[in-house]
PDB file of C-alpha atoms in Angstrom:
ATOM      1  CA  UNK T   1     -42.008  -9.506  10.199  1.00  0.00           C
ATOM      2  CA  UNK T   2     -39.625 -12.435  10.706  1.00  0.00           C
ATOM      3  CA  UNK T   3     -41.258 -15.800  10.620  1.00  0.00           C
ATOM      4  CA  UNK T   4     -40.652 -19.554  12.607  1.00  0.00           C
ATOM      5  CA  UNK T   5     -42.262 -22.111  10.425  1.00  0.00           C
ATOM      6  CA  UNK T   6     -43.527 -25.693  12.524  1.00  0.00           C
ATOM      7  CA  UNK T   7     -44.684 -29.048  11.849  1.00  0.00           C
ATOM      8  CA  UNK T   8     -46.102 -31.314  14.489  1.00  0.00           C
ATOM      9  CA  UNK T   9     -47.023 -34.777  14.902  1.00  0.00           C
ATOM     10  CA  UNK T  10     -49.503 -36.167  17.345  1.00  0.00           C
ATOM     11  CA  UNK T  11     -52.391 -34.155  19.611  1.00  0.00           C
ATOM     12  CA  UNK T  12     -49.341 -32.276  21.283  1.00  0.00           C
ATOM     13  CA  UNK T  13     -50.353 -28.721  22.672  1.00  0.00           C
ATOM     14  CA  UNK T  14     -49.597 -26.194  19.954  1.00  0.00           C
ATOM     15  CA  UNK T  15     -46.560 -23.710  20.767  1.00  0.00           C
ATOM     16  CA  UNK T  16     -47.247 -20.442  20.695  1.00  0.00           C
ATOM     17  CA  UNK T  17     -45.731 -16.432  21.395  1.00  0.00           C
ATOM     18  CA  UNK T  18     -44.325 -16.908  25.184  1.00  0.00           C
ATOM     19  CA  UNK T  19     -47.293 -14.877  27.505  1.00  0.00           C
ATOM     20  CA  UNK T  20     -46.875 -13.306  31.010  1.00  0.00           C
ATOM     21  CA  UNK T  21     -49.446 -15.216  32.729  1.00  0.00           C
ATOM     22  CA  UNK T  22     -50.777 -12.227  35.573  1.00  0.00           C
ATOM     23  CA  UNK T  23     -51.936 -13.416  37.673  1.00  0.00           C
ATOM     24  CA  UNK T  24     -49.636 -16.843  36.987  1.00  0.00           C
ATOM     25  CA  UNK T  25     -45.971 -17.569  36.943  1.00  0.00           C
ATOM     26  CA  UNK T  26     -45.341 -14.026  36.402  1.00  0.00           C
ATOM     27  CA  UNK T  27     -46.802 -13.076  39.726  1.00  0.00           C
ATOM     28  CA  UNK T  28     -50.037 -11.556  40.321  1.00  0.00           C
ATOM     29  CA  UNK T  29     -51.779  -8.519  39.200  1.00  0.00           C
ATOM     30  CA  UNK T  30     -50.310  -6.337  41.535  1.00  0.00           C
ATOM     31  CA  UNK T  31     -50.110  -2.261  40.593  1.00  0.00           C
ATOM     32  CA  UNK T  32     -46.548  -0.669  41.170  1.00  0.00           C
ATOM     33  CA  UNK T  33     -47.893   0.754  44.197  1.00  0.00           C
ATOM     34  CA  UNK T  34     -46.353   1.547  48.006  1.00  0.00           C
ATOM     35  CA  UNK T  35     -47.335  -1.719  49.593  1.00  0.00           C
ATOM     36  CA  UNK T  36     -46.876  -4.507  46.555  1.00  0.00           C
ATOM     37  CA  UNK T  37     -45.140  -7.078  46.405  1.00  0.00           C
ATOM     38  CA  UNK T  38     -41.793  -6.865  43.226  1.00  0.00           C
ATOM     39  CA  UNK T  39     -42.754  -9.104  40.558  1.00  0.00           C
ATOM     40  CA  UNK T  40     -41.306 -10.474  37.469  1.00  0.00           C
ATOM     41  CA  UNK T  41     -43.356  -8.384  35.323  1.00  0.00           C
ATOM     42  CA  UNK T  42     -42.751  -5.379  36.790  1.00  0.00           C
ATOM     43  CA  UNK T  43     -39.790  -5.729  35.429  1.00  0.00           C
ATOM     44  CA  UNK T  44     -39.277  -4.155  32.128  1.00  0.00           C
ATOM     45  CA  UNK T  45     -35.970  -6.036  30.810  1.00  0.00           C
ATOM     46  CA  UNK T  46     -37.155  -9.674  32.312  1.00  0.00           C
ATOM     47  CA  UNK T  47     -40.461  -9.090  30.530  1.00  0.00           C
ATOM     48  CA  UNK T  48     -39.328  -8.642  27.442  1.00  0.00           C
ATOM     49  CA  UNK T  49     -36.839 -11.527  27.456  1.00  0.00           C
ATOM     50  CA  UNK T  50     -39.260 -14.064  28.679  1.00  0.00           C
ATOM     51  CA  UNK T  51     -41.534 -12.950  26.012  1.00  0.00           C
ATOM     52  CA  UNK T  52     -38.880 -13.078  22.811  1.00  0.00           C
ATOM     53  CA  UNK T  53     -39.638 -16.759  22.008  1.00  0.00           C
ATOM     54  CA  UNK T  54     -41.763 -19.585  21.565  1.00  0.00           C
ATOM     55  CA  UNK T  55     -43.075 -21.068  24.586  1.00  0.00           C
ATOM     56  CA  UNK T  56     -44.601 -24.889  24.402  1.00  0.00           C
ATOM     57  CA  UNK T  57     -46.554 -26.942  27.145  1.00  0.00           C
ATOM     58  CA  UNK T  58     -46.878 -30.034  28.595  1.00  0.00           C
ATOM     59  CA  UNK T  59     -50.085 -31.421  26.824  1.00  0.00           C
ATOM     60  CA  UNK T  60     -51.191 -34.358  29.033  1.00  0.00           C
ATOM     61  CA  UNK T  61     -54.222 -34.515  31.277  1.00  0.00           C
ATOM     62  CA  UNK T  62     -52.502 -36.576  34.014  1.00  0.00           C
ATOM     63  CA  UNK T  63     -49.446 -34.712  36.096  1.00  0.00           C
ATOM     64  CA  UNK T  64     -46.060 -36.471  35.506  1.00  0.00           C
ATOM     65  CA  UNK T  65     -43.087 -36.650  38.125  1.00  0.00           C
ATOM     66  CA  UNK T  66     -39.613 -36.831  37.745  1.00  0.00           C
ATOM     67  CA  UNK T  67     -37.565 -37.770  41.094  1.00  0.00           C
ATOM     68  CA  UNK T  68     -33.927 -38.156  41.862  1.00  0.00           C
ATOM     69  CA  UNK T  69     -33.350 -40.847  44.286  1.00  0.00           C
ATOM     70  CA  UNK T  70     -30.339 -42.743  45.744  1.00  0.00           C
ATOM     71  CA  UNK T  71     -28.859 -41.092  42.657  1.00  0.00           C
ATOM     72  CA  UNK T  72     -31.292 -42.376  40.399  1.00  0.00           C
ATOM     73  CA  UNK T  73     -34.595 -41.276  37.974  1.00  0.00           C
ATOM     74  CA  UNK T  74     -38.139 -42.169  39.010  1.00  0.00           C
ATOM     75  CA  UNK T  75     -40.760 -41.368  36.854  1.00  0.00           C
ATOM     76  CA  UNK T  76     -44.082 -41.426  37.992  1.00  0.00           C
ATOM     77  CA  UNK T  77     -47.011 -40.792  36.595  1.00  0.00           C
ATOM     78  CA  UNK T  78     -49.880 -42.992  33.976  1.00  0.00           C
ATOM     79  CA  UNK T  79     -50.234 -40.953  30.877  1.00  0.00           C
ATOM     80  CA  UNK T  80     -52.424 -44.177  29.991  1.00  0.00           C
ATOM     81  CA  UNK T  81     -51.681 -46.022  26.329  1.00  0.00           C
ATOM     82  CA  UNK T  82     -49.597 -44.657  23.160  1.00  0.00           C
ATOM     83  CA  UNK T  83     -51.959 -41.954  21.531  1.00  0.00           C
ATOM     84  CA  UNK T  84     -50.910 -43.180  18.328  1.00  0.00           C
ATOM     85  CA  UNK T  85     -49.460 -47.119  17.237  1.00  0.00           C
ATOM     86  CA  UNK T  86     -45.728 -47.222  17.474  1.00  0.00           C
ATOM     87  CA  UNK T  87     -45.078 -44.017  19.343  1.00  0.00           C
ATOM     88  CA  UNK T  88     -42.788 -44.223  21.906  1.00  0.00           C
ATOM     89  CA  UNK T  89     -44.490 -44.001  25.034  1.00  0.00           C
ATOM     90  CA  UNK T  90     -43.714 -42.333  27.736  1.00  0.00           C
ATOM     91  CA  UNK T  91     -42.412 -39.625  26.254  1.00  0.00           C
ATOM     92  CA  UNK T  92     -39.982 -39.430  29.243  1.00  0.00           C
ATOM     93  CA  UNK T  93     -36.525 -41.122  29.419  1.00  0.00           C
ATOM     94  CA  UNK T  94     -33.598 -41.206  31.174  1.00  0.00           C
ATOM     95  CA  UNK T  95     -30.792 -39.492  29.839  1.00  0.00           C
ATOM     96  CA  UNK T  96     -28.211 -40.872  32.446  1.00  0.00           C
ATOM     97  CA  UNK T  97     -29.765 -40.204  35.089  1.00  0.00           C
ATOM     98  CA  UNK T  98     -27.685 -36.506  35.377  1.00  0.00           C
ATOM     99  CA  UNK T  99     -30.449 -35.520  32.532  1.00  0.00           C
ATOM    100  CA  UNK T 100     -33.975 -37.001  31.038  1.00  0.00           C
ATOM    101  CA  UNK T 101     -35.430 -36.040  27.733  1.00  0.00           C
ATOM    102  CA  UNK T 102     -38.974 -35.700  26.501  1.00  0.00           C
ATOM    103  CA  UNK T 103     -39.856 -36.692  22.950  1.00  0.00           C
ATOM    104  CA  UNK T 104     -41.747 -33.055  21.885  1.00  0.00           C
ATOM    105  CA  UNK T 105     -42.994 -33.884  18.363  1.00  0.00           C
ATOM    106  CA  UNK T 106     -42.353 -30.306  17.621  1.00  0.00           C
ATOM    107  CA  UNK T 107     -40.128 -29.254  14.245  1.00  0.00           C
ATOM    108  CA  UNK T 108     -39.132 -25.715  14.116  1.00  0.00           C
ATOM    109  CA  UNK T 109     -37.780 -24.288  11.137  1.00  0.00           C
ATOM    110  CA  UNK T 110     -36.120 -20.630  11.540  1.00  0.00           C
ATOM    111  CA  UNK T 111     -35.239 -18.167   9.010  1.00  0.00           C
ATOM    112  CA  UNK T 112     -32.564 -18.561   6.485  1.00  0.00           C
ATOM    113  CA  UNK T 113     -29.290 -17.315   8.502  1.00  0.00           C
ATOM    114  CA  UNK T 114     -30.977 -17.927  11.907  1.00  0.00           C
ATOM    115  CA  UNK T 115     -30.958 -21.054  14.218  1.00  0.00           C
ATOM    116  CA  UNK T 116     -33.508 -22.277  17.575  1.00  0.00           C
ATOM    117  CA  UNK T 117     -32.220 -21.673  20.682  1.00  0.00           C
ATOM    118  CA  UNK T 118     -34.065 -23.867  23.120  1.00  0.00           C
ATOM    119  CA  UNK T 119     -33.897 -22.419  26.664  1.00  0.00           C
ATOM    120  CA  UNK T 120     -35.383 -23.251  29.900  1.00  0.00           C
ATOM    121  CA  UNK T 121     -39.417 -21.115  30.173  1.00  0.00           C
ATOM    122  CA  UNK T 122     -38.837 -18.310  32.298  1.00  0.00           C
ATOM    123  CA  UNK T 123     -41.257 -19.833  34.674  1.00  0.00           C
ATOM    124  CA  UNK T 124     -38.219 -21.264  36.263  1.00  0.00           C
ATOM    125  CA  UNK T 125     -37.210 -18.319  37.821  1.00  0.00           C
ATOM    126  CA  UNK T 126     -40.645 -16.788  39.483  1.00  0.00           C
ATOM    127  CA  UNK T 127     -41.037 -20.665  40.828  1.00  0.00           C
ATOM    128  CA  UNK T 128     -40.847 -20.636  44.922  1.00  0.00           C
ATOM    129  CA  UNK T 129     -41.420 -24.833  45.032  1.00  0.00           C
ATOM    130  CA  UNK T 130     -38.294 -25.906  43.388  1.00  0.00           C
ATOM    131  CA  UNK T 131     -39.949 -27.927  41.096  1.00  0.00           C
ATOM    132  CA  UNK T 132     -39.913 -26.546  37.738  1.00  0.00           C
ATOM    133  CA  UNK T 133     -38.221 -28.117  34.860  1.00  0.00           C
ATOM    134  CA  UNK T 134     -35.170 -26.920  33.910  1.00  0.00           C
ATOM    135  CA  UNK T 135     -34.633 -27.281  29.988  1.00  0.00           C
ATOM    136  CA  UNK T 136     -30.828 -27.456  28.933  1.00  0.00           C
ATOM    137  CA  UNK T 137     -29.810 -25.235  26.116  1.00  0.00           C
ATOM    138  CA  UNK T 138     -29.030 -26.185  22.678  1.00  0.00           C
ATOM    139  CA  UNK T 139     -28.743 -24.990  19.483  1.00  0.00           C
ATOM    140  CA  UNK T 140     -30.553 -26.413  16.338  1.00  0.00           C
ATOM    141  CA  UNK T 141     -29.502 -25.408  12.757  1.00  0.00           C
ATOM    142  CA  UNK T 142     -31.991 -24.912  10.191  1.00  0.00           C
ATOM    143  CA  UNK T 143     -31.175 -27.603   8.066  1.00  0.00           C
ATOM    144  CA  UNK T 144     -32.081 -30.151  10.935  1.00  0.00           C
ATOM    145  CA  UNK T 145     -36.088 -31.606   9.546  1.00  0.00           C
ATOM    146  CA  UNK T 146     -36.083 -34.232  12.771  1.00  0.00           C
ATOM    147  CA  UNK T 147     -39.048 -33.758  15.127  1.00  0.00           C
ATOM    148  CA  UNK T 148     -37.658 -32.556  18.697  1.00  0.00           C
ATOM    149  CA  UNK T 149     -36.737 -33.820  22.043  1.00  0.00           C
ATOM    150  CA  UNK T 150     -36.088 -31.871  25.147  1.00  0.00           C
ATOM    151  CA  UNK T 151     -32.761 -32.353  26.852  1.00  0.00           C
ATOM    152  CA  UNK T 152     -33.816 -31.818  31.037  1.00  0.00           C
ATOM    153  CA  UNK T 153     -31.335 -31.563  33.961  1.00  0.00           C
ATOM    154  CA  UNK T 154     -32.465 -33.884  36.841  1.00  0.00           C
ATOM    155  CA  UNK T 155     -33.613 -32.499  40.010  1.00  0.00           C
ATOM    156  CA  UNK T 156     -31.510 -32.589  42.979  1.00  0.00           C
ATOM    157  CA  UNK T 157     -31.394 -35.316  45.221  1.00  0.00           C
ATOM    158  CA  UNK T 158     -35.255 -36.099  46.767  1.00  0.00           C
ATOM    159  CA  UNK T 159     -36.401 -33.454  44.926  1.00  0.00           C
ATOM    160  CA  UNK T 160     -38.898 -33.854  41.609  1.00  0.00           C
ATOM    161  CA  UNK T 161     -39.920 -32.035  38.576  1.00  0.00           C
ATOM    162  CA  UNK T 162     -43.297 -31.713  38.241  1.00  0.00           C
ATOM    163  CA  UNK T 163     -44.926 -31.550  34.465  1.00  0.00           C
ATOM    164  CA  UNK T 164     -48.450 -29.832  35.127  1.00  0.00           C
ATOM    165  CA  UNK T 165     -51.248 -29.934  33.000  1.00  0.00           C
ATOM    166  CA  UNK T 166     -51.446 -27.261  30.509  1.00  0.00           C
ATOM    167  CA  UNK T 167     -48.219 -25.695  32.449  1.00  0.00           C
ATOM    168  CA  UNK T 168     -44.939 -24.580  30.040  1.00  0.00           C
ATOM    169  CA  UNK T 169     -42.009 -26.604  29.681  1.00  0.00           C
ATOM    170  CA  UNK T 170     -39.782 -24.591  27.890  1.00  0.00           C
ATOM    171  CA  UNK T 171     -38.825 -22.190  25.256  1.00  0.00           C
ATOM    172  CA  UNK T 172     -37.566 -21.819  22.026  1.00  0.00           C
ATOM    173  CA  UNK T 173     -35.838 -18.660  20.594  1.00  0.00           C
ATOM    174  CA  UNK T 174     -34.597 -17.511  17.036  1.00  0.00           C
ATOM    175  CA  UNK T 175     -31.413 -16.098  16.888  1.00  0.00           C
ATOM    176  CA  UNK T 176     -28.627 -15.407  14.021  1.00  0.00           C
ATOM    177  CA  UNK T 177     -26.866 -19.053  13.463  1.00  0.00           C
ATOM    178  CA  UNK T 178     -23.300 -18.128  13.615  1.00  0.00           C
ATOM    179  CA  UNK T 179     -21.734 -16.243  16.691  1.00  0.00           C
ATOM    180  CA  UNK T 180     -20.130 -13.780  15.000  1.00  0.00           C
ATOM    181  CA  UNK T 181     -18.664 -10.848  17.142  1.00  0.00           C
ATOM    182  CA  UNK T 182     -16.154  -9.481  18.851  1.00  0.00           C
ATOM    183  CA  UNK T 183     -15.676  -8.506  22.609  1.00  0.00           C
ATOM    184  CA  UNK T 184     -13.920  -4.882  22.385  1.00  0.00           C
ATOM    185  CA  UNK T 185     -12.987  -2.253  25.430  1.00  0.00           C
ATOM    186  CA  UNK T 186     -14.906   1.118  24.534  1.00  0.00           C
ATOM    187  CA  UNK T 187     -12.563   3.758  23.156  1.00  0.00           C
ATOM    188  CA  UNK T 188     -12.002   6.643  25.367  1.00  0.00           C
ATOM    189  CA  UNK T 189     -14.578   8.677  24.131  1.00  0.00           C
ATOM    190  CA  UNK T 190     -17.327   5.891  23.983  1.00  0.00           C
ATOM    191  CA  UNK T 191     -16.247   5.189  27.047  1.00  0.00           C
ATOM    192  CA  UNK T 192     -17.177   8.660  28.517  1.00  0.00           C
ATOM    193  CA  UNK T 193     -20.028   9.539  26.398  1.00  0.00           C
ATOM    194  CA  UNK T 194     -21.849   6.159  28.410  1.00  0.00           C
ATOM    195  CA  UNK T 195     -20.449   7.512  31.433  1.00  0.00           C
ATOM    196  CA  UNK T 196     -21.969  10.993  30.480  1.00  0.00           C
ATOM    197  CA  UNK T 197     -25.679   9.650  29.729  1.00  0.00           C
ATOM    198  CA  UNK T 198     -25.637   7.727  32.688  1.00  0.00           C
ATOM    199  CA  UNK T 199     -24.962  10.692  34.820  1.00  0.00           C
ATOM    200  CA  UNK T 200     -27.848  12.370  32.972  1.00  0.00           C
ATOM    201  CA  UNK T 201     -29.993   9.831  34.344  1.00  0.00           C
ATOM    202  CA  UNK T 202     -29.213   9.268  37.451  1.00  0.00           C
ATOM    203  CA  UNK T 203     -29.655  13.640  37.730  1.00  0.00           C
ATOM    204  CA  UNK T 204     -32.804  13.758  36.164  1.00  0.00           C
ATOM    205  CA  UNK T 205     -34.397  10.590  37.897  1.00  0.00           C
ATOM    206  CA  UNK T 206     -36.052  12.162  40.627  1.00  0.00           C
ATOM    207  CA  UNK T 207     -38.154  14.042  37.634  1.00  0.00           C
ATOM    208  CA  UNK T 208     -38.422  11.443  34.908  1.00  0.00           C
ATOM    209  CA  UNK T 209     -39.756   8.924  38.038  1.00  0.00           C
ATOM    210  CA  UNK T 210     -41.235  11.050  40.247  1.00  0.00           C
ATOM    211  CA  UNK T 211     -44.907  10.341  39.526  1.00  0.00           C
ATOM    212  CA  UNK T 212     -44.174   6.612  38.960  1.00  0.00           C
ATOM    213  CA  UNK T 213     -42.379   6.194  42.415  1.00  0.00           C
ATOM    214  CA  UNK T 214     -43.360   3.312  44.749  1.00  0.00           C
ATOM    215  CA  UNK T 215     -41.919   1.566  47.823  1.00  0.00           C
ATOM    216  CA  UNK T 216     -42.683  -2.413  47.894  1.00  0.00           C
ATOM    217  CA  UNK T 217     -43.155  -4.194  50.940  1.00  0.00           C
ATOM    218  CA  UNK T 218     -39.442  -4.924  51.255  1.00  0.00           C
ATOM    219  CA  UNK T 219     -38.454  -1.209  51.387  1.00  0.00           C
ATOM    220  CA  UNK T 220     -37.142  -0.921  47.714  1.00  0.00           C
ATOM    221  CA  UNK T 221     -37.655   1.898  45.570  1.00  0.00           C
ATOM    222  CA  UNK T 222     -38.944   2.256  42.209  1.00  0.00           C
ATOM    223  CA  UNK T 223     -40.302   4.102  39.718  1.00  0.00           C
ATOM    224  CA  UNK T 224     -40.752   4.162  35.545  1.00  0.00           C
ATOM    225  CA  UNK T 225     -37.787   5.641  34.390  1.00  0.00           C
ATOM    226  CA  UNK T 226     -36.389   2.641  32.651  1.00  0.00           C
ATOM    227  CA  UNK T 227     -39.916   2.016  31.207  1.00  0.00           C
ATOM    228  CA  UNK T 228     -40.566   5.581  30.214  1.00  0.00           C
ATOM    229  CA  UNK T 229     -37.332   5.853  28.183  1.00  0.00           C
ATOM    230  CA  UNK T 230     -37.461   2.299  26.908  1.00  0.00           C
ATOM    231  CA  UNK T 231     -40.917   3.582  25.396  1.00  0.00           C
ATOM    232  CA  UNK T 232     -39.492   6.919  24.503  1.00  0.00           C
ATOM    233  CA  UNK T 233     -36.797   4.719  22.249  1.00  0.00           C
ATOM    234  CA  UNK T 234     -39.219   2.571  20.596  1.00  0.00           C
ATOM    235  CA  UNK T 235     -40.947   5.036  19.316  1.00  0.00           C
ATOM    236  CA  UNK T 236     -40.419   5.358  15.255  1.00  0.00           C
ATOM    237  CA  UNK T 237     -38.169   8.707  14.551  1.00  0.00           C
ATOM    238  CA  UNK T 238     -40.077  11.325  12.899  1.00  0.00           C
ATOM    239  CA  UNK T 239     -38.258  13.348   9.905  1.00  0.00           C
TER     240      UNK T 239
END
């Protein structure tokens, strides 16, 4: 099992394995059924990529705002004093006013070979109020010991970010440090063989799905065929 080693400093919220909150962010405990509602964890390939990382929270009792106007950051909110002498405090600070940071106290150490990816929580995408931080990505090497900040993009113009008690701020990913591939065409037969196996799918769908079918409240089909061969592959291979 591959391993992330942290350090933190401060009473900060520990990080943890990213969750599907249902019901939550991820929608609400809805069965695929005629009549539900899509979402996000009925989805199979959004599921597992929200849940690949390391998901951390904003710690604080109080709710904190972060507001774009005339062009320019507003922060609002009393997180009361430092929690600790010569901390800096707010945590929050503008990052020229296109961006803010957040001082995490967090110090993530990946594998040898491997790097932290830090990417915005995948809470961003289920959220209907538009107010859901939005972490930018970076990359940290290994060999980097300093305790984290976030990099933010500011909200739109009159619009705010709003860090929620308890609610996740972002996540953090392990991945191999260098980039090292190559973008290739298929050859001919590769090519074909894809073209063959997705044939085979699409022919045996109405069998593979047909007990799993359901028809959400916007008229869209679906059923478990992804799910039941995505099972079917992860599955060890007996000799």
């Amino acid at each position: 099992m591959h391993k992330i080693k942290f350090r933190m400093s401060g009473d900060d919220l520990r990080p943890r394995r990213t969750k599907l909150e249902i019901p939550g962010w991820a929608g609400k405990a809805e069965r695929r059924a005629d009549g539900s509602q899509e979402h996000a964890w009925h989805c199979v390939p959004f599921s597992e990529a929200a849940t690949y990382g390391v998901e951390v929270f904003y710690p604080y009792e109080t709710e904190f705002r972060v507001t774009t106007k005339d062009g320019r950051l507003n922060f609002e909110g009393d997180l009361g004093p430092p929690p600790a002498p010569g901390r800096n405090w707010p945590p929050f600070r503008n990052f020229g006013d296109l961006y803010y940071t957040y001082q995490i106290l967090l110090d993530l150490k990946p594998e040898s070979g491997c790097a932290i990816k830090v990417e915005t929580h995948p809470s961003f995408y289920t959220d209907t109020t538009g107010t859901a931080p939005i972490a930018v990505p970076a990359l940290i090497r290994e060999w980097w010991p300093m305790l984290y900040f976030i990099v933010f993009k500011s909200p739109a113009e009159d619009q705010s970010h709003i860090f929620r008690p308890g609610a996740p701020m972002a996540q953090f990913t392990m991945i191999p440090a260098e980039s090292d591939f190559e973008l290739v065409p298929m050859s001919a037969d590769e090519a074909a063989e894809r073209e063959l196996q997705s044939r085979r799918i699409y022919a045996s769908r109405e069998t593979l799905g047909a007990d799993s079918q359901w028809l959400s409240t916007t008229n869209t089909v679906f059923d478990g065929t992804y799910r039941r061969i995505h099972g079917a592959a992860r599955k060890p291979s007996r000799t």
